[in-house]
PDB file of C-alpha atoms in Angstrom:
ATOM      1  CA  UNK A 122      12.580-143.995  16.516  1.00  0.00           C
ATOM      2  CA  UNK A 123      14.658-146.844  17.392  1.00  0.00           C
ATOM      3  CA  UNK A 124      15.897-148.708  20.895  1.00  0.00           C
ATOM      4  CA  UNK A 125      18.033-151.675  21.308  1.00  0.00           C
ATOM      5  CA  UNK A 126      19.423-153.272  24.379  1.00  0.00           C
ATOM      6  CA  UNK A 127      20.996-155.898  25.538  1.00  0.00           C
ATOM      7  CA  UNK A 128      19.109-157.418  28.930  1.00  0.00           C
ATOM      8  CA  UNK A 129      21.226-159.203  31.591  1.00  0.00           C
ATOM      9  CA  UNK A 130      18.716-162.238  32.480  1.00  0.00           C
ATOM     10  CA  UNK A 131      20.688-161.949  35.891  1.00  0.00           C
ATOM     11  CA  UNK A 132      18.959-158.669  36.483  1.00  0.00           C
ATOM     12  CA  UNK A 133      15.802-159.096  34.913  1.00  0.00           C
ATOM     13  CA  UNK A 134      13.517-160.729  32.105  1.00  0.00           C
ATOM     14  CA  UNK A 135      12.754-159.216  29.072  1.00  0.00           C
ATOM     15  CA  UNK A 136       9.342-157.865  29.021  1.00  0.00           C
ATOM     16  CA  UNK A 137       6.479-157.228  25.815  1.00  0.00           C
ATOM     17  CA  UNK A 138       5.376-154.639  27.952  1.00  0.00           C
ATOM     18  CA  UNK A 139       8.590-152.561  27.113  1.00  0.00           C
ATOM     19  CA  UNK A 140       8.406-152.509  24.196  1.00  0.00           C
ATOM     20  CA  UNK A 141       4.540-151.762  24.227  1.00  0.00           C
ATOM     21  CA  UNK A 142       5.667-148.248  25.760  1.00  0.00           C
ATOM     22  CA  UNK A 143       8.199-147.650  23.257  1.00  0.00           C
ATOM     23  CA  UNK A 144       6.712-148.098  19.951  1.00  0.00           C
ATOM     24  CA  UNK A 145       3.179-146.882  21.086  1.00  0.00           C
ATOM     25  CA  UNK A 146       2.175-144.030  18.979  1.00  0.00           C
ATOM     26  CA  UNK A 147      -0.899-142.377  17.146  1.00  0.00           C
ATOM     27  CA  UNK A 148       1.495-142.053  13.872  1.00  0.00           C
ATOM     28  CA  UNK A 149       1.015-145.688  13.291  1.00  0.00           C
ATOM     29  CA  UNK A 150      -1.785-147.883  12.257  1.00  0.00           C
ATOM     30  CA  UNK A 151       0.572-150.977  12.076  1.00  0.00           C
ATOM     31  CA  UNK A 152       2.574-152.938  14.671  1.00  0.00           C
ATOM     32  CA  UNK A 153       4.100-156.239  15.144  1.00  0.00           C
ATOM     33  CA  UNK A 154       5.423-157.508  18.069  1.00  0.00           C
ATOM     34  CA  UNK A 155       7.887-160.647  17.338  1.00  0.00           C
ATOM     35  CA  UNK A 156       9.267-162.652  20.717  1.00  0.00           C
ATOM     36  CA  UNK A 157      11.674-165.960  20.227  1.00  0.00           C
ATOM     37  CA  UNK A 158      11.442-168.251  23.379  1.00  0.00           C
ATOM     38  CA  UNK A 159      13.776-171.258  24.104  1.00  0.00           C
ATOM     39  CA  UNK A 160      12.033-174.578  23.191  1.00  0.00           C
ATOM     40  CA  UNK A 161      12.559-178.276  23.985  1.00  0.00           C
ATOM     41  CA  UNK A 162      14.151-180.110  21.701  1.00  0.00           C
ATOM     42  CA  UNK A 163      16.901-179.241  19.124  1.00  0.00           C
ATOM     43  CA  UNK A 164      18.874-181.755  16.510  1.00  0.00           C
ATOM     44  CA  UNK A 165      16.581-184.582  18.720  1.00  0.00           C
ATOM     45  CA  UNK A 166      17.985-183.591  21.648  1.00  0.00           C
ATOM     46  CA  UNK A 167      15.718-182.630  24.954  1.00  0.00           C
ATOM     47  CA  UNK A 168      16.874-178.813  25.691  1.00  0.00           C
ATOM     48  CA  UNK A 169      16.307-177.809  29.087  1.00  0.00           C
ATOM     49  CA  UNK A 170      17.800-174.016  28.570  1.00  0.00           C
ATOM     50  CA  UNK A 171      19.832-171.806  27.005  1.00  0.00           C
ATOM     51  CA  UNK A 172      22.947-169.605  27.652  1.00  0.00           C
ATOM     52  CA  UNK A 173      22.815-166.998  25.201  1.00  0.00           C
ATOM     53  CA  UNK A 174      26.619-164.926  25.251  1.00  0.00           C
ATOM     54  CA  UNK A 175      26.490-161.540  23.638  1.00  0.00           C
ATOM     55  CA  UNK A 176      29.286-159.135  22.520  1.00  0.00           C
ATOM     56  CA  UNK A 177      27.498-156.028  23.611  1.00  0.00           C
ATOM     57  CA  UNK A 178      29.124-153.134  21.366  1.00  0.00           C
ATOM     58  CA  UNK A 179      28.819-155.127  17.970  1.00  0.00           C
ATOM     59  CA  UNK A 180      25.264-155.915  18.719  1.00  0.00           C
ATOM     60  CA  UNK A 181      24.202-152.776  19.348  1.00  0.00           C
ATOM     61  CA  UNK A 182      26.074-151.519  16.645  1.00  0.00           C
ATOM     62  CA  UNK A 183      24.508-153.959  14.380  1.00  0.00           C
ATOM     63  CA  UNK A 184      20.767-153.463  15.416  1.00  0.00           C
ATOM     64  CA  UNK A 185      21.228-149.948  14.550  1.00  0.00           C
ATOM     65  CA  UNK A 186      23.092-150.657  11.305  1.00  0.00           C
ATOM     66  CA  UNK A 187      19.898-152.902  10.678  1.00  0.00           C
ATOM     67  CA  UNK A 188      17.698-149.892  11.700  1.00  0.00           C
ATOM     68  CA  UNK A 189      19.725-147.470   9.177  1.00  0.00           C
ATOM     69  CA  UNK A 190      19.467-149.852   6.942  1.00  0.00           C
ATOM     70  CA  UNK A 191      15.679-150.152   6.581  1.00  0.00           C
ATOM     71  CA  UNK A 192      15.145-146.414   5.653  1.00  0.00           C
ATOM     72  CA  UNK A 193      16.993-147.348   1.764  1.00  0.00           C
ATOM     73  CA  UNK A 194      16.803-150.801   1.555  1.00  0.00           C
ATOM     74  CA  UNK A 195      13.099-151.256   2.485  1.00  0.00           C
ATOM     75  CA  UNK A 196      11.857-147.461   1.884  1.00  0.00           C
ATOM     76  CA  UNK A 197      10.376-147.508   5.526  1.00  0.00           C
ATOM     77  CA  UNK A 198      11.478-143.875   6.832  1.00  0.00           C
ATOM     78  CA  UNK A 199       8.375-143.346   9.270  1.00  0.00           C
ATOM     79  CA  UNK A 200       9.281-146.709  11.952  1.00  0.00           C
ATOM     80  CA  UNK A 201       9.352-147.639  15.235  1.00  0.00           C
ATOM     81  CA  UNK A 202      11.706-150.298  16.057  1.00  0.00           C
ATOM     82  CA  UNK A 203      12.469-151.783  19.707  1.00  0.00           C
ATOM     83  CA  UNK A 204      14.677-154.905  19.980  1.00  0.00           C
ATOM     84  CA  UNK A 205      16.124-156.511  23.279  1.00  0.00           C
ATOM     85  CA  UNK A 206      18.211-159.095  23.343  1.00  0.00           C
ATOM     86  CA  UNK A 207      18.666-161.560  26.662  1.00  0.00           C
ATOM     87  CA  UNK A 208      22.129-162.213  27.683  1.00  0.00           C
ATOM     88  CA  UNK A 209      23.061-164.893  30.268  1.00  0.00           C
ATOM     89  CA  UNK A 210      20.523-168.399  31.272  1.00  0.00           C
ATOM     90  CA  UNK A 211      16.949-168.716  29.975  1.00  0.00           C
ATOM     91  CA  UNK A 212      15.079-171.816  31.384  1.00  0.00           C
ATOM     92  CA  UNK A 213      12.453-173.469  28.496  1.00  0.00           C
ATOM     93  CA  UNK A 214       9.831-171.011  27.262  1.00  0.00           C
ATOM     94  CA  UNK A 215      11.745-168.128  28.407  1.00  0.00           C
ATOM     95  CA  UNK A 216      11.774-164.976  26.105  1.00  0.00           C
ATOM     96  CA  UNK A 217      15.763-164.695  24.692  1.00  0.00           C
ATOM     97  CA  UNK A 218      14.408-162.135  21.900  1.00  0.00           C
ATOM     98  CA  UNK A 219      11.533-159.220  21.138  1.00  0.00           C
ATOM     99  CA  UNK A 220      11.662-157.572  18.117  1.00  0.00           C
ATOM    100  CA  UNK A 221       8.416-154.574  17.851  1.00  0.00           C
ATOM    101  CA  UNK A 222       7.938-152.561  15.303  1.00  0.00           C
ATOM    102  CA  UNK A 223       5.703-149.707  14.015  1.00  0.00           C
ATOM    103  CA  UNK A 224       4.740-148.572  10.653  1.00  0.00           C
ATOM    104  CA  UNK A 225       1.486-146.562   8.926  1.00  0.00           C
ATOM    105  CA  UNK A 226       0.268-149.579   7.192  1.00  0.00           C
ATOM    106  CA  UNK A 227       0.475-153.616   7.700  1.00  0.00           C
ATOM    107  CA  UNK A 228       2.997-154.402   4.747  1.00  0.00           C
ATOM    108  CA  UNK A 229       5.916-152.253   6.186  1.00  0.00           C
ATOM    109  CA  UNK A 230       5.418-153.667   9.416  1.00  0.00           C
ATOM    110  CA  UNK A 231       5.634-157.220   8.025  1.00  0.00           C
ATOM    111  CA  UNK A 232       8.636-156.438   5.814  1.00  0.00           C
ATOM    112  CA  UNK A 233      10.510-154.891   8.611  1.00  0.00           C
ATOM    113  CA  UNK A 234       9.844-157.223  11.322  1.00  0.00           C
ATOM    114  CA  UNK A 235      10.803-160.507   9.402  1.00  0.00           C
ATOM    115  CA  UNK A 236      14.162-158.345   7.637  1.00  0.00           C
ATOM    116  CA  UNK A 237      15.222-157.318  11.760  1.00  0.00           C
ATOM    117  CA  UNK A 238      15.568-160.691  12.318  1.00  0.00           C
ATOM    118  CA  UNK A 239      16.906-162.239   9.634  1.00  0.00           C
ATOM    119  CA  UNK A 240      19.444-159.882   9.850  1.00  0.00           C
ATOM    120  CA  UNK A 241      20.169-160.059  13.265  1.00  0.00           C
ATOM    121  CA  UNK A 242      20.757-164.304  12.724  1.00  0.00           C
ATOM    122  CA  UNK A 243      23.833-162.816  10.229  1.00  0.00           C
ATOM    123  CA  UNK A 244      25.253-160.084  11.463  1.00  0.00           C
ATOM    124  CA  UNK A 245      24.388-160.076  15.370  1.00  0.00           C
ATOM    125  CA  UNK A 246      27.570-161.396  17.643  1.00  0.00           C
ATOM    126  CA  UNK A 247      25.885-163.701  19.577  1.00  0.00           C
ATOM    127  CA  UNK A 248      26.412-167.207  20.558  1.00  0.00           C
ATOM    128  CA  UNK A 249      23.996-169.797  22.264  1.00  0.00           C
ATOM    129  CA  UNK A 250      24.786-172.610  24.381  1.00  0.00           C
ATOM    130  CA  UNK A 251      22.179-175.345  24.718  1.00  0.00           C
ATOM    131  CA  UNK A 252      21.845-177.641  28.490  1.00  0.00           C
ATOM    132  CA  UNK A 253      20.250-180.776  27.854  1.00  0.00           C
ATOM    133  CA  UNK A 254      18.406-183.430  29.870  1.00  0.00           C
ATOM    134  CA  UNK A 255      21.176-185.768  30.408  1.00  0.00           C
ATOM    135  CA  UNK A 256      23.238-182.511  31.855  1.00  0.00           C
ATOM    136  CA  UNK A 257      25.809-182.145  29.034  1.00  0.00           C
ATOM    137  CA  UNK A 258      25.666-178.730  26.906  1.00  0.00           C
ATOM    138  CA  UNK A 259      26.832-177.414  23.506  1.00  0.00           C
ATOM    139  CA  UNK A 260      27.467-174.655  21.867  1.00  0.00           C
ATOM    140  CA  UNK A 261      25.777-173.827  18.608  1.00  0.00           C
ATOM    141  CA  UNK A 262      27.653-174.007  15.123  1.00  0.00           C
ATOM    142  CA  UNK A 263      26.744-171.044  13.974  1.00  0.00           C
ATOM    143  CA  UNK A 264      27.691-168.814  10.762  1.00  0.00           C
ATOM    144  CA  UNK A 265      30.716-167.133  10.086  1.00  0.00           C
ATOM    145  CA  UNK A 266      30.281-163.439  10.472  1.00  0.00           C
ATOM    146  CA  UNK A 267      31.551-161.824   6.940  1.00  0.00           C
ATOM    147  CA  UNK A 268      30.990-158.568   7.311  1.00  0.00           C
ATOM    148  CA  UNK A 269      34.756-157.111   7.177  1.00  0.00           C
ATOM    149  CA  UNK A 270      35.468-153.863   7.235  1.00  0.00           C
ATOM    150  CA  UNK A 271      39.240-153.300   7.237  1.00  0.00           C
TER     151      UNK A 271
ATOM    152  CA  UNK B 561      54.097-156.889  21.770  1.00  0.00           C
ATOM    153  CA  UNK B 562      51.529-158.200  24.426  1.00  0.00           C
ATOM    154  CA  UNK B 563      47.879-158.780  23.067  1.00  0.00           C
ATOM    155  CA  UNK B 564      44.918-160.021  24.574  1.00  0.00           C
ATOM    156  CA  UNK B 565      42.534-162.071  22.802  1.00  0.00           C
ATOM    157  CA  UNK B 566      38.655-161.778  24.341  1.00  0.00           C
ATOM    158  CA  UNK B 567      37.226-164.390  23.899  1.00  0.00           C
ATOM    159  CA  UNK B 568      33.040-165.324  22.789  1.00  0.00           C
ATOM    160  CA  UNK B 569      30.475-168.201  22.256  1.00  0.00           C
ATOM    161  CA  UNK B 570      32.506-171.574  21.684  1.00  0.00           C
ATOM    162  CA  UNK B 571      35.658-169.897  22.247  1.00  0.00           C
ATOM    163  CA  UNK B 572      35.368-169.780  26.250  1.00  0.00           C
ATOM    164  CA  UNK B 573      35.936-172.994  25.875  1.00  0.00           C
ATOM    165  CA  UNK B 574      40.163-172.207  25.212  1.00  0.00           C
ATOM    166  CA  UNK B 575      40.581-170.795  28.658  1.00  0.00           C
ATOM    167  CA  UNK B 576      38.923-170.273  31.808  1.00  0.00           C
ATOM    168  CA  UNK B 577      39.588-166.782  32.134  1.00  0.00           C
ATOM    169  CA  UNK B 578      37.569-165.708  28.519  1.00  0.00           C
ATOM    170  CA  UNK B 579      40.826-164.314  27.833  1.00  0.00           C
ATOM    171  CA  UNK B 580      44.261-165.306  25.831  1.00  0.00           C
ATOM    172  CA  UNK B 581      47.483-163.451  26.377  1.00  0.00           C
ATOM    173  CA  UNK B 582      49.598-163.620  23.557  1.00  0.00           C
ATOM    174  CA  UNK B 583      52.903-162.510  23.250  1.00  0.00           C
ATOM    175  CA  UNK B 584      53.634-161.330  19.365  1.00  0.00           C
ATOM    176  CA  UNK B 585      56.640-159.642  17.408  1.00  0.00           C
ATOM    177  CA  UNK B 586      55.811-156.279  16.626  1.00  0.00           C
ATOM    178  CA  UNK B 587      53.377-155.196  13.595  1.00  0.00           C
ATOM    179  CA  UNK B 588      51.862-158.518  13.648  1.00  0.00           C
ATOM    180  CA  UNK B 589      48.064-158.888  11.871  1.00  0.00           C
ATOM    181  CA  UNK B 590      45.319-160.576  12.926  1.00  0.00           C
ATOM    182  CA  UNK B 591      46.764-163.392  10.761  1.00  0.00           C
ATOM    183  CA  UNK B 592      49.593-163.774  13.162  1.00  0.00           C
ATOM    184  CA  UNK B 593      47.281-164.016  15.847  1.00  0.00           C
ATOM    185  CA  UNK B 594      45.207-166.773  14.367  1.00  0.00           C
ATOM    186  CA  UNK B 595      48.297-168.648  13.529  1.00  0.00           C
ATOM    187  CA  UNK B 596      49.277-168.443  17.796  1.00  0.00           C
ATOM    188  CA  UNK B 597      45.965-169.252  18.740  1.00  0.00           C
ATOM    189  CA  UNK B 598      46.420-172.248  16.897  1.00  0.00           C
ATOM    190  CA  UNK B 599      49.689-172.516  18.407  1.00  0.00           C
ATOM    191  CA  UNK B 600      47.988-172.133  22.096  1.00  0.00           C
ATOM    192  CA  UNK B 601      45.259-174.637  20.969  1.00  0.00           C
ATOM    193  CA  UNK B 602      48.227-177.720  19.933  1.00  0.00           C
ATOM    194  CA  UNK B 603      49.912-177.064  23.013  1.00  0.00           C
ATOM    195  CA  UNK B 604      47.150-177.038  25.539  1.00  0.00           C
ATOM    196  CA  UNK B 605      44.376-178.835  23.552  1.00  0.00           C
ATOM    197  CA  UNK B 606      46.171-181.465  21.643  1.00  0.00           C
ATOM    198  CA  UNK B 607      45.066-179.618  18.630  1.00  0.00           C
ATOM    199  CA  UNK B 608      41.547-180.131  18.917  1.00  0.00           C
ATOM    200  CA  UNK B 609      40.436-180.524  15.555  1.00  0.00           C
ATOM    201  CA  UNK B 610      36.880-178.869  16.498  1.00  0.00           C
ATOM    202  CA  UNK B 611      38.619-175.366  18.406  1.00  0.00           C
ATOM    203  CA  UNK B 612      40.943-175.339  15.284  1.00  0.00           C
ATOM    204  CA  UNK B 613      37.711-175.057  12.821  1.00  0.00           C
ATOM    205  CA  UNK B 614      36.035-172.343  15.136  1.00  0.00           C
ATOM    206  CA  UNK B 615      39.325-170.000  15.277  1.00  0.00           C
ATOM    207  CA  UNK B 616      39.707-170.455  11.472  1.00  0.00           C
ATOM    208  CA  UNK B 617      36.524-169.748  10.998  1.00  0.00           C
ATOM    209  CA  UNK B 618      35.859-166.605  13.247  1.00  0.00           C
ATOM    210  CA  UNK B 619      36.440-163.249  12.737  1.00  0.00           C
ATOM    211  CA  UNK B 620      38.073-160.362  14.837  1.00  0.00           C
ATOM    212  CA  UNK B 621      37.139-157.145  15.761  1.00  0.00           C
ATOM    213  CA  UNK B 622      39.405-154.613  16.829  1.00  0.00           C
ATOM    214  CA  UNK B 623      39.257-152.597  20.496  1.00  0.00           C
ATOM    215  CA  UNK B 624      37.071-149.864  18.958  1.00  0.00           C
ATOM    216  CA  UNK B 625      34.706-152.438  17.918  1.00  0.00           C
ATOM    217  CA  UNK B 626      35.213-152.887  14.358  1.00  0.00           C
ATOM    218  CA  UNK B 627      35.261-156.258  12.612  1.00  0.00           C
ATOM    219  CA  UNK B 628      38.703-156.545  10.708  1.00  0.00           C
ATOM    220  CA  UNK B 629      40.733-158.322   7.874  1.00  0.00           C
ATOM    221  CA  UNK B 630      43.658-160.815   8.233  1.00  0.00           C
ATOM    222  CA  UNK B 631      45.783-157.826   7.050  1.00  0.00           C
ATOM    223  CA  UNK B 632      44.973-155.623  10.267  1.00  0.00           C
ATOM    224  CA  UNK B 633      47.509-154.428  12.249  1.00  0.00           C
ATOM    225  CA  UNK B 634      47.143-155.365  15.828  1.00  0.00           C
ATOM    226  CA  UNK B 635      48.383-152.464  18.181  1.00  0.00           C
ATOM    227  CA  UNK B 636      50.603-153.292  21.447  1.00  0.00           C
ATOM    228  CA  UNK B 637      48.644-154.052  24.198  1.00  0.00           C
ATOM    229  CA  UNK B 638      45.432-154.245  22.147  1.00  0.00           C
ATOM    230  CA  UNK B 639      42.351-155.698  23.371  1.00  0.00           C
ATOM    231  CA  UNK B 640      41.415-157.880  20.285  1.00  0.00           C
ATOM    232  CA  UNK B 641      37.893-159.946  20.437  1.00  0.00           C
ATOM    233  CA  UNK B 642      37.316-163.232  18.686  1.00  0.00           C
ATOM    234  CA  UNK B 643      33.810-163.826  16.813  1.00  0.00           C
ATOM    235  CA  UNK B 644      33.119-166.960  16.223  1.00  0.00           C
ATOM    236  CA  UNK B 645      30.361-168.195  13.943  1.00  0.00           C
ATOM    237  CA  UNK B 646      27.404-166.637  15.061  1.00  0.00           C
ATOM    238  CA  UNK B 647      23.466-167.558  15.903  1.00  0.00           C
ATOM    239  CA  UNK B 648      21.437-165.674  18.319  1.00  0.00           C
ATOM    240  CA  UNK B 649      17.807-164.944  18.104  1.00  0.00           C
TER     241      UNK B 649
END
């Protein structure tokens, strides 16, 4: 069972609740509910948000390849797995990511949580831009995505 | 051929319209591209070293959303979008 969106922060915030709904089910005696939130400082420098930029396809694309994934690489077949992304401006404290996932038993949960968004930091297309105090802004180096396909 | 470059993360910076027209002889690959960007990024941006990095370090993905090789050949009138180095979370 798997969602994964990409929220406009323009239209609304991204919400724990959400993905409460999704992943609640009697199947499971495990869940995990991971949220990333923009924080203050960066590189010594006093953030005051975030612009997060999203190519919308390839992420979706990729948080089900990640999803796929997880039945052979991590022998989790039984799962629940909701993960929104925020696209657009997130003041400090704001929540840019929720990752929630459901499993029989504590160790699957664990495993599958932390490899969603490790994964996601390689192989998702998307870009932050950081504001700062003294009203200049930068975009993020990044990684080079490798994942060629031909 | 006409393509047009969509542009991502540190690479709105090229243009104000998060897009780049480029004109390109037929059968060109996404290495051809790169190599105009480039071009685009002399003439306009006095080569900044910094956009020069980020276009040779980005990938491309086609119009049906697949990430491709230098060796691709870009289609006239294709919508191709630049990735560059990635972070989210």
């Amino acid at each position: 069972m798997f969602q994964g969106r990409i929220i406009d922060t323009k239209l609304r915030k991204l919400s724990i609740q959400d993905a409460e709904k999704f992943i609640a089910s009697s199947d499971f005696g495990a869940s995990i509910f991971f949220s990333g939130t923009v924080r203050n400082q960066n590189d010594n420098k006093s953030v005051i948000g975030i612009t997060y930029d999203t190519h919308d396809a390839l992420v979706i694309q990729s948080f089900e390849e990640i999803y796929n994934e997880a039945n052979e690489k991590l022998e989790i077949k039984n799962k629940a797995v909701f993960i929104d992304h925020a696209k657009g401006y997130l003041n400090l404290g704001e929540i840019s990511i929720i990752i929630a996932v459901a499993t029989k038993h504590r160790e699957e949960a664990y495993k599958l949580s932390r490899y969603i968004i490790e994964e996601i930091k390689k192989r998702s297309p998307i870009w932050k831009k950081e504001h700062y105090q003294n009203s200049e802004s930068n975009w993020l180096k990044g990684n080079p995505l490798v994942n060629e396909k031909n | 051929m006409k393509v047009k470059i969509e542009l991502f993360g540190a690479t709105r910076d090229f243009s104000d319209q998060n897009i780049l027209e480029l004109s390109l002889n037929n059968d060109s690959t996404i290495k051809d591209a790169r190599i105009e960007i480039i071009k685009y990024l002399k003439k306009n941006f006095d080569g900044n070293k910094d956009f020069v990095r980020i276009v040779n370090t980005s990938a491309f993905s086609s119009e049906n959303n697949n990430i491709v090789s230098d060796n691709y050949k870009i289609k006239n009138n294709e919508k191709i979008a630049i990735i560059p180095p990635i972070g989210g979370g």
